[in-house]
PDB file of C-alpha atoms in Angstrom:
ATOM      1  CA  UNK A   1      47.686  50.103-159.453  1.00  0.00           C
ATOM      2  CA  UNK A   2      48.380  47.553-157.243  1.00  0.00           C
ATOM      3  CA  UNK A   3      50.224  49.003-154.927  1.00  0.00           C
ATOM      4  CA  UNK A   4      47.576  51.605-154.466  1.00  0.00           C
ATOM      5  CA  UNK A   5      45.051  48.846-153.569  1.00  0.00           C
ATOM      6  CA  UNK A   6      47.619  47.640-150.984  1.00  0.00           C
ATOM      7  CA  UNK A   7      48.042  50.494-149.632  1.00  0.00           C
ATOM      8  CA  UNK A   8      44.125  51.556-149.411  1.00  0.00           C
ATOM      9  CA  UNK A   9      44.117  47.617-147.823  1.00  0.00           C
ATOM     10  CA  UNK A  10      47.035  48.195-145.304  1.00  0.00           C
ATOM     11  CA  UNK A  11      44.862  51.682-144.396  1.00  0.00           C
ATOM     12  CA  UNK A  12      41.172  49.841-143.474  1.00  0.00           C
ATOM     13  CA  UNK A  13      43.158  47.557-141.765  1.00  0.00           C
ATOM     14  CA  UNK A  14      45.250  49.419-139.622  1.00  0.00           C
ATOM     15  CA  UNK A  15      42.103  51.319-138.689  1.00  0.00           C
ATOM     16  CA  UNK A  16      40.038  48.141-137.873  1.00  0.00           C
ATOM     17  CA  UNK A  17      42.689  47.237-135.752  1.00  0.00           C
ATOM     18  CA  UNK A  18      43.048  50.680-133.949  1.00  0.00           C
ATOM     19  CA  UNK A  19      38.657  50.414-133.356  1.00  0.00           C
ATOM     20  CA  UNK A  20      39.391  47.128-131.588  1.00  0.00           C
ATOM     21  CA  UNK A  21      41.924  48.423-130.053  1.00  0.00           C
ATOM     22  CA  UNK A  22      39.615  51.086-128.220  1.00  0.00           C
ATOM     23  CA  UNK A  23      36.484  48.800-128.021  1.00  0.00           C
ATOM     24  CA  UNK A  24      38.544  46.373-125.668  1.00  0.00           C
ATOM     25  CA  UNK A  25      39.706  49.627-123.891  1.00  0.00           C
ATOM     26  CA  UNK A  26      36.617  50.750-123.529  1.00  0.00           C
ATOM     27  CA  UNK A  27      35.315  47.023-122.446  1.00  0.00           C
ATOM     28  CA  UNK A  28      38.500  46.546-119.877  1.00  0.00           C
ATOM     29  CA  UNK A  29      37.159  49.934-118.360  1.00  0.00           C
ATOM     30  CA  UNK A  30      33.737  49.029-118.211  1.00  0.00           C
ATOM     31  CA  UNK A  31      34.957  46.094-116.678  1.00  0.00           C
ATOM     32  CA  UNK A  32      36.637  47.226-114.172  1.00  0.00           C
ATOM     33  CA  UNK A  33      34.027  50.060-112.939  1.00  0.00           C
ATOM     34  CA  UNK A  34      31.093  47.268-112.580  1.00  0.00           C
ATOM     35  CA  UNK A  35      33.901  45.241-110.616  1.00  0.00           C
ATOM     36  CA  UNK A  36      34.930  48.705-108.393  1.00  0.00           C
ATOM     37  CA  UNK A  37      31.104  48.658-107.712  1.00  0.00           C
ATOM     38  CA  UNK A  38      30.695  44.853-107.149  1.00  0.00           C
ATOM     39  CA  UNK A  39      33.455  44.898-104.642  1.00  0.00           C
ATOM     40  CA  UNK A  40      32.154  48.123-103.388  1.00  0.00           C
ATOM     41  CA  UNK A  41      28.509  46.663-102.665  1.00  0.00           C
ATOM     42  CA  UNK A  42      29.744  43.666-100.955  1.00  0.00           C
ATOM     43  CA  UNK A  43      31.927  45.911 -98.568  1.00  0.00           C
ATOM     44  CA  UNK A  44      28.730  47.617 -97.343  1.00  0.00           C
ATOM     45  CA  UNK A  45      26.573  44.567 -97.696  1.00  0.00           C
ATOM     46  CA  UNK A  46      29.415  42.701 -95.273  1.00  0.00           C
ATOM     47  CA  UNK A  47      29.148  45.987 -93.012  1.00  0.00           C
ATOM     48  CA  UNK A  48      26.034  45.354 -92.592  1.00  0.00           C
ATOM     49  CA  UNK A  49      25.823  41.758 -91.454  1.00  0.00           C
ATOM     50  CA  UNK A  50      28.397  42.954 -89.206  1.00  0.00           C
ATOM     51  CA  UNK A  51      25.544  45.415 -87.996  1.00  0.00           C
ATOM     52  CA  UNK A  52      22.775  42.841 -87.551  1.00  0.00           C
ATOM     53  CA  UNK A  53      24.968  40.625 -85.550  1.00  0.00           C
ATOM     54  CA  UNK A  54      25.669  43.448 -83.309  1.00  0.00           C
ATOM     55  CA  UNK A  55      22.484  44.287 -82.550  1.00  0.00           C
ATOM     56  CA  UNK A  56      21.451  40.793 -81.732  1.00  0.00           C
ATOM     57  CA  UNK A  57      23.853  41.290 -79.101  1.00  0.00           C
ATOM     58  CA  UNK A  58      22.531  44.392 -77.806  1.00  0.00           C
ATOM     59  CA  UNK A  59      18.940  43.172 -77.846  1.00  0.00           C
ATOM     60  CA  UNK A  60      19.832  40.168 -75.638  1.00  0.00           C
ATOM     61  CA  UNK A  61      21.688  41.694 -72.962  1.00  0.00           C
ATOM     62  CA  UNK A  62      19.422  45.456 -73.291  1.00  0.00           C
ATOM     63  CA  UNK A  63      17.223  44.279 -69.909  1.00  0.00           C
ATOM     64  CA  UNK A  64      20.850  44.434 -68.047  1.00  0.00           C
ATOM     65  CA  UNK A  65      22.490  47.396 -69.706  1.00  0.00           C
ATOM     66  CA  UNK A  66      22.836  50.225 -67.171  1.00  0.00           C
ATOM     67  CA  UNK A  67      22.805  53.901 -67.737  1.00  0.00           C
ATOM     68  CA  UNK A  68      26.910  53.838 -67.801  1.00  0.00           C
ATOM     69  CA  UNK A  69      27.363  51.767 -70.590  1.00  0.00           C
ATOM     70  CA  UNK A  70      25.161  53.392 -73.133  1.00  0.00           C
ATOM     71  CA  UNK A  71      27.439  56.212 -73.869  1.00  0.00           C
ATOM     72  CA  UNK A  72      29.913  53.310 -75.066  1.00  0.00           C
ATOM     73  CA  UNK A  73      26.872  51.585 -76.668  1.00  0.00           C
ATOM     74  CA  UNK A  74      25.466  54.908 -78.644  1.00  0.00           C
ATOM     75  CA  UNK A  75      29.232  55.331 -79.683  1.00  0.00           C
ATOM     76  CA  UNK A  76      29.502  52.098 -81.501  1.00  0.00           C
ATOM     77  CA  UNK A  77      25.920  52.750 -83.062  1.00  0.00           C
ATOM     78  CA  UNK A  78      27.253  55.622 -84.807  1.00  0.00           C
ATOM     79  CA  UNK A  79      30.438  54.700 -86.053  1.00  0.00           C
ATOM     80  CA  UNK A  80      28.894  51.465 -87.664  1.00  0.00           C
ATOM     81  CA  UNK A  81      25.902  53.199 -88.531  1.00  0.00           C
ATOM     82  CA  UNK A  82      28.072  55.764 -90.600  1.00  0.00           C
ATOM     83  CA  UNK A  83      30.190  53.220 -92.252  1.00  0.00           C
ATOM     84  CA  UNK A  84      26.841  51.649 -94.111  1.00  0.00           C
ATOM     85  CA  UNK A  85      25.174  55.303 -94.282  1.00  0.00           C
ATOM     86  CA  UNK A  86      27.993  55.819 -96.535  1.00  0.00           C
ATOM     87  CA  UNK A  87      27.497  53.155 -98.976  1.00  0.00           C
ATOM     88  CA  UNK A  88      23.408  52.553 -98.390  1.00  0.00           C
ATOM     89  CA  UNK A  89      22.747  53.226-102.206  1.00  0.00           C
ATOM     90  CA  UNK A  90      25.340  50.192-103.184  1.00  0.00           C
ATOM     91  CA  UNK A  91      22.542  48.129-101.051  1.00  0.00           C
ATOM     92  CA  UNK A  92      19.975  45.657-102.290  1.00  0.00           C
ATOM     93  CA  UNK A  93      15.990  46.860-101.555  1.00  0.00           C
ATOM     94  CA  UNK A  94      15.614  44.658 -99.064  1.00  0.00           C
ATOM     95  CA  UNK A  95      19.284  45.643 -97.106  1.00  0.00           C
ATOM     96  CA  UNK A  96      18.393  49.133 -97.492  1.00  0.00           C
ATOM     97  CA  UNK A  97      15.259  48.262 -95.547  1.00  0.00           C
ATOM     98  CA  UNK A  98      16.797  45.812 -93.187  1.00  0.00           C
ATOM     99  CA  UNK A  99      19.226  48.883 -92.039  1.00  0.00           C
ATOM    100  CA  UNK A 100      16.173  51.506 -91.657  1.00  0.00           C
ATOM    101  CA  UNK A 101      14.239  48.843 -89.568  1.00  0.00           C
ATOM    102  CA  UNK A 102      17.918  48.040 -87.591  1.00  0.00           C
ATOM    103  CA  UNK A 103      18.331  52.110 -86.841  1.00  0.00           C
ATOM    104  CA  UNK A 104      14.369  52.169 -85.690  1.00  0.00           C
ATOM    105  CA  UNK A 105      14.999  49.258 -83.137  1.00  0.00           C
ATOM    106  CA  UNK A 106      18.080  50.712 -82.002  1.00  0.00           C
ATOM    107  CA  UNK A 107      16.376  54.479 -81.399  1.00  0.00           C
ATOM    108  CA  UNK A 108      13.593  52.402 -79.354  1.00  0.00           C
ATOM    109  CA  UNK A 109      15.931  50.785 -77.654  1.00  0.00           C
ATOM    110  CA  UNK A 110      17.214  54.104 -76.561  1.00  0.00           C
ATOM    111  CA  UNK A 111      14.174  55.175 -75.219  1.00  0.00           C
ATOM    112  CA  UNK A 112      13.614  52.849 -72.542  1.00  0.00           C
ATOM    113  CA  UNK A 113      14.684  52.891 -69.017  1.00  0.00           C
ATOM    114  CA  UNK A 114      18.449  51.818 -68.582  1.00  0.00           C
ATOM    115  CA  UNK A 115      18.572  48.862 -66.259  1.00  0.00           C
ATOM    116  CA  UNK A 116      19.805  50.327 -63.095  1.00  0.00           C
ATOM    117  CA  UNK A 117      16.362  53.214 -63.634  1.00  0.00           C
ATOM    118  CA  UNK A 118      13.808  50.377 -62.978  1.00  0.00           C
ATOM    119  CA  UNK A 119      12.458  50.313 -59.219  1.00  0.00           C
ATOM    120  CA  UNK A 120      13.781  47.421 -56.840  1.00  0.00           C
ATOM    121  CA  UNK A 121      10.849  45.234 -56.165  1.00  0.00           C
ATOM    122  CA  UNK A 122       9.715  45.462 -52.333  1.00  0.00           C
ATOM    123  CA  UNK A 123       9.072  41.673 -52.381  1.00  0.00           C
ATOM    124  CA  UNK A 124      12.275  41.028 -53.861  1.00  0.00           C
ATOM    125  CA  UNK A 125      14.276  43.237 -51.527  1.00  0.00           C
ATOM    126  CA  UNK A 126      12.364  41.310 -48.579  1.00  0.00           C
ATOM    127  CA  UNK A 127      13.669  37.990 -50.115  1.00  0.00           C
ATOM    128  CA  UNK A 128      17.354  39.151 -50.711  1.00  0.00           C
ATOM    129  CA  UNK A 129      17.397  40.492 -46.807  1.00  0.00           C
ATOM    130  CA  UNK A 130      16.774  37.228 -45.615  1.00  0.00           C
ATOM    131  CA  UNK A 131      19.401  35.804 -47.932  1.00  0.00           C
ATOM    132  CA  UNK A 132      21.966  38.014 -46.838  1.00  0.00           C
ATOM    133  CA  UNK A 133      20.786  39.015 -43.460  1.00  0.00           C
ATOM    134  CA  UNK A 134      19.889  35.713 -42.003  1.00  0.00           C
ATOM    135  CA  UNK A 135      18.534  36.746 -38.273  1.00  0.00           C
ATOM    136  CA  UNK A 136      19.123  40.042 -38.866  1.00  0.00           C
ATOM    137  CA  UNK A 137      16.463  40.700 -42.078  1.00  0.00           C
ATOM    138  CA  UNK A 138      14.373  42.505 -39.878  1.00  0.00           C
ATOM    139  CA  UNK A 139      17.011  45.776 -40.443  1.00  0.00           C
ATOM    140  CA  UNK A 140      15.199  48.212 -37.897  1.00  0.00           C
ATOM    141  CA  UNK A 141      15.280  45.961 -35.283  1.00  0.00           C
ATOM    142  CA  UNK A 142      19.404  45.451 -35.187  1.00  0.00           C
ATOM    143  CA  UNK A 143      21.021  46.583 -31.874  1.00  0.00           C
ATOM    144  CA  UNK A 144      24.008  48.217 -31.476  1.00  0.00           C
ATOM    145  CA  UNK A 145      25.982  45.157 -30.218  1.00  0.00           C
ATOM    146  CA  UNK A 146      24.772  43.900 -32.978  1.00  0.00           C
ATOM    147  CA  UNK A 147      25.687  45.849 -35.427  1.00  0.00           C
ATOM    148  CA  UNK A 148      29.209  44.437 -36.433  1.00  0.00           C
ATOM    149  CA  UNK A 149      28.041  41.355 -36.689  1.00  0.00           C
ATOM    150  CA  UNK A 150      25.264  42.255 -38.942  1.00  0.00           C
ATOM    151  CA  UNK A 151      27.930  43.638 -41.481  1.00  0.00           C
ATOM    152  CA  UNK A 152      30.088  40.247 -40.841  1.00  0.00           C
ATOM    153  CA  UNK A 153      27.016  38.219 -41.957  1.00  0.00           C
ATOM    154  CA  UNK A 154      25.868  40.620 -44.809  1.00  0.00           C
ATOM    155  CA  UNK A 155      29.680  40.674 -46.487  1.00  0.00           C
ATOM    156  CA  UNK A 156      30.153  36.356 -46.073  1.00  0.00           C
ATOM    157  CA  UNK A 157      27.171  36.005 -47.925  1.00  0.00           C
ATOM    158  CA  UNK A 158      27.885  38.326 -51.128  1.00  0.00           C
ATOM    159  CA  UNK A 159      31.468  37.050 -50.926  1.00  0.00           C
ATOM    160  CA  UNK A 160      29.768  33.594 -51.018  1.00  0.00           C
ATOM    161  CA  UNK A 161      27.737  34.863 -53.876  1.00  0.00           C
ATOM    162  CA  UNK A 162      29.300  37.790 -55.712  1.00  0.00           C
ATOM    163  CA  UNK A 163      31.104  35.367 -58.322  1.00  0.00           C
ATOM    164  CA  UNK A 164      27.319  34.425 -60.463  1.00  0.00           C
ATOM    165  CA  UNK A 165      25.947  37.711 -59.812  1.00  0.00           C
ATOM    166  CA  UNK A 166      24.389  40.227 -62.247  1.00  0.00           C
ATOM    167  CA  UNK A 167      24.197  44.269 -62.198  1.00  0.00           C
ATOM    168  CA  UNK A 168      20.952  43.361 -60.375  1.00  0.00           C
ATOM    169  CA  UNK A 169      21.939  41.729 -57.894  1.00  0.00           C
ATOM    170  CA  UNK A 170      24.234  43.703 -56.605  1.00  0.00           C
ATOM    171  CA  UNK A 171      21.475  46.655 -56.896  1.00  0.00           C
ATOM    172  CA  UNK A 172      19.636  44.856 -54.287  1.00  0.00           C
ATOM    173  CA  UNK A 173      22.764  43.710 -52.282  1.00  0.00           C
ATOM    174  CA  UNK A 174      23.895  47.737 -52.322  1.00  0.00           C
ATOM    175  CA  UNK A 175      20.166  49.357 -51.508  1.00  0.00           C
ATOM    176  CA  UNK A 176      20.272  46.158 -48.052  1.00  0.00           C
ATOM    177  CA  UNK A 177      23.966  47.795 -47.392  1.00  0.00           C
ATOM    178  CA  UNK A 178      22.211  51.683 -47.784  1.00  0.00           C
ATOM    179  CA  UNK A 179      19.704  50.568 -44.892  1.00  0.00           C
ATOM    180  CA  UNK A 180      22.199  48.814 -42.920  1.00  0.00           C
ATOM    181  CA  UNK A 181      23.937  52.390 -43.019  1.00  0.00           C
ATOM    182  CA  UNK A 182      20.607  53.924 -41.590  1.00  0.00           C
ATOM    183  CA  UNK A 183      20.349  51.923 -38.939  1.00  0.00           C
ATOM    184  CA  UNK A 184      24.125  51.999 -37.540  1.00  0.00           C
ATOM    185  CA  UNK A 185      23.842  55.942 -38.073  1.00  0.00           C
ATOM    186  CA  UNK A 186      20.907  55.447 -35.687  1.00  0.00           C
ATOM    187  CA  UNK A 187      22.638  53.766 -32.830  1.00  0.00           C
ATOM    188  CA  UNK A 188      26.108  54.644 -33.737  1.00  0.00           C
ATOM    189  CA  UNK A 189      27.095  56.798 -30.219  1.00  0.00           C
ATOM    190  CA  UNK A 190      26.701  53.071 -28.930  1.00  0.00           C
ATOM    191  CA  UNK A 191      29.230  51.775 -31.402  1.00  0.00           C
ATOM    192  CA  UNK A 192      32.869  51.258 -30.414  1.00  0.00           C
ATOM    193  CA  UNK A 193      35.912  52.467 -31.953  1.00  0.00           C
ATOM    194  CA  UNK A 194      36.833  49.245 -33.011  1.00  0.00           C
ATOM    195  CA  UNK A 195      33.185  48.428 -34.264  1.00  0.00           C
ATOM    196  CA  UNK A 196      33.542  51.665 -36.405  1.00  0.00           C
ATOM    197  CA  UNK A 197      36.872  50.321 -38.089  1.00  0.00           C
ATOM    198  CA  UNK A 198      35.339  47.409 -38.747  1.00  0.00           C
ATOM    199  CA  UNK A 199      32.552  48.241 -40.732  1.00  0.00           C
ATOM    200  CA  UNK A 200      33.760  51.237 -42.421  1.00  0.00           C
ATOM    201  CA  UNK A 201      36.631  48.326 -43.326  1.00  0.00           C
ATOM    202  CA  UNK A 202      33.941  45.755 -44.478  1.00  0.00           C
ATOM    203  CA  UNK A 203      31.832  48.500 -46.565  1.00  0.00           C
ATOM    204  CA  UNK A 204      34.583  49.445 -48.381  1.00  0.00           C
ATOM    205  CA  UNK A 205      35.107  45.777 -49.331  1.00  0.00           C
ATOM    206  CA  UNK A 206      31.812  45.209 -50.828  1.00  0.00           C
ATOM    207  CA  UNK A 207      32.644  48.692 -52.835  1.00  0.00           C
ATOM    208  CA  UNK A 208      35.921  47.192 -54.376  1.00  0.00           C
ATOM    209  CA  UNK A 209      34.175  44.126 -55.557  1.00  0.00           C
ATOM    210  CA  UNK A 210      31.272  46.122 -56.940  1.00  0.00           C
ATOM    211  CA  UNK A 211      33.814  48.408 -58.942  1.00  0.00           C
ATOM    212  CA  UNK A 212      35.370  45.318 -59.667  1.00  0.00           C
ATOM    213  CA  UNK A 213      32.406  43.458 -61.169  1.00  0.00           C
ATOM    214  CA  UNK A 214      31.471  46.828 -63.022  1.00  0.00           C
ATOM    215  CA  UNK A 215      34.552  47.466 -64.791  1.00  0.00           C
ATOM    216  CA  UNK A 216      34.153  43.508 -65.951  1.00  0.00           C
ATOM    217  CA  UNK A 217      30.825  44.543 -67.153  1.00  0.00           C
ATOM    218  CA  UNK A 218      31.873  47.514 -69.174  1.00  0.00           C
ATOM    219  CA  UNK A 219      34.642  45.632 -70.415  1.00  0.00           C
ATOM    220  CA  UNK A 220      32.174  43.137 -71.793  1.00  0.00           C
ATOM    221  CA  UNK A 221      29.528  45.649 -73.561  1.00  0.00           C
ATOM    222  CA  UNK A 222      32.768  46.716 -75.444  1.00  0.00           C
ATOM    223  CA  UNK A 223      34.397  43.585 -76.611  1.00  0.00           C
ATOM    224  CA  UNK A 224      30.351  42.408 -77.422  1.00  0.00           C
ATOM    225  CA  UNK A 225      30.007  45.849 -79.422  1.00  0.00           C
ATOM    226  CA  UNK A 226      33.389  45.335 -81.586  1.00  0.00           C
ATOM    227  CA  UNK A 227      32.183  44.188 -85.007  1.00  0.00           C
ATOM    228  CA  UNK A 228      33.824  40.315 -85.791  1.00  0.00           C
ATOM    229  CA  UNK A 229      36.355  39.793 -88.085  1.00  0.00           C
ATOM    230  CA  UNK A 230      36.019  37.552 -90.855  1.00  0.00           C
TER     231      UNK A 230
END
């Protein structure tokens, strides 16, 4: 009789252990889903602080960002845009909004004029002819003999400058450069041969540095549009 009792005791025991057993399975799996989530969550979450710092960026420099760099600009948009799109319900309320309100700034953004689409100021262009013309501001005025020395005076002064200068400036400095072109295709049967070398030599220096200074610039939007590391 009492080995039946040990027995039936051995049994409820065995089975107690074995409903343990599976509770702590079934805890340890619980477990590890909420942590899959957690970790989950705080990817996103970190993707998205990631987002807000990159827009900061693009909001402060938007007044100077020309037509060629928004391609490169929408790009980056997307592909970090995507990343958080793809984990938005792991968000808090108040990320899920932050992202909505990001996208909406972004998309008016977008719709403004790129930098280089905004008129040059007449009064402005005045003031930069004098500042890179000297005597020879008055651009209609400039006589043939004069000519070469025009462009001498024009390309000393951006080289002077060219170093601190923004897309802008060098707007203003190319449109003063378009109407120095006018007015030597006005006199230019007067022009020598050696004039014509000359200035055909000293536009195509103020071309390389412009290339030069926009490559720098595109090279920036993209290094300023890479998400930091942590």
């Amino acid at each position: 009789m009492m080995n039946w009792k040990a027995l039936a005791l051995t049994i409820a025991f065995t089975g107690m252990v074995q409903v343990s057993a599976s509770a702590q399975e079934v805890k340890s799996e619980t477990s590890q889903e909420v942590k899959k989530e957690s970790t989950q969550e705080s990817a996103t979450e970190q993707e998205l602080k990631q987002f807000k710092e990159w827009m900061r960026l693009q909001k402060d420099k938007v007044a100077t960002t020309t037509r060629a760099e928004w391609p490169s600009i929408k790009s980056d948009f997307a592909r970090q845009a995507d990343k958080i799109e793809s984990g938005f319900q792991t968000l808090s309320e108040k990320s899920k909004s932050d992202f909505l309100d990001l996208k909406a700034t972004f998309h008016e953004m977008e719709n403004r004029p790129a930098y280089d689409e905004i008129p040059l100021e007449a009064e402005e262009v005045r003031r930069r002819e004098k500042e890179l013309l000297g005597k020879f501001s008055n651009v209609q005025t400039i006589k043939a003999v004069q000519m070469r020395e025009a462009y001498i005076f024009f390309l000393q002064n951006v080289r002077a400058k060219r170093q601190t200068w923004i897309p802008r400036d060098w707007d203003y400095a190319e449109y003063i450069l378009q109407n120095l072109g006018k007015r030597k295709a006005a006199v230019e049967s007067q022009l020598t041969t050696l004039d014509e070398i000359k200035i055909r030599s000293l536009v195509g220096e103020f071309y390389t540095w412009r290339g030069g200074q926009e490559f720098k610039e595109k090279q920036k939007a993209r290094n300023a549009a890479k998400p930091s590391q942590k």
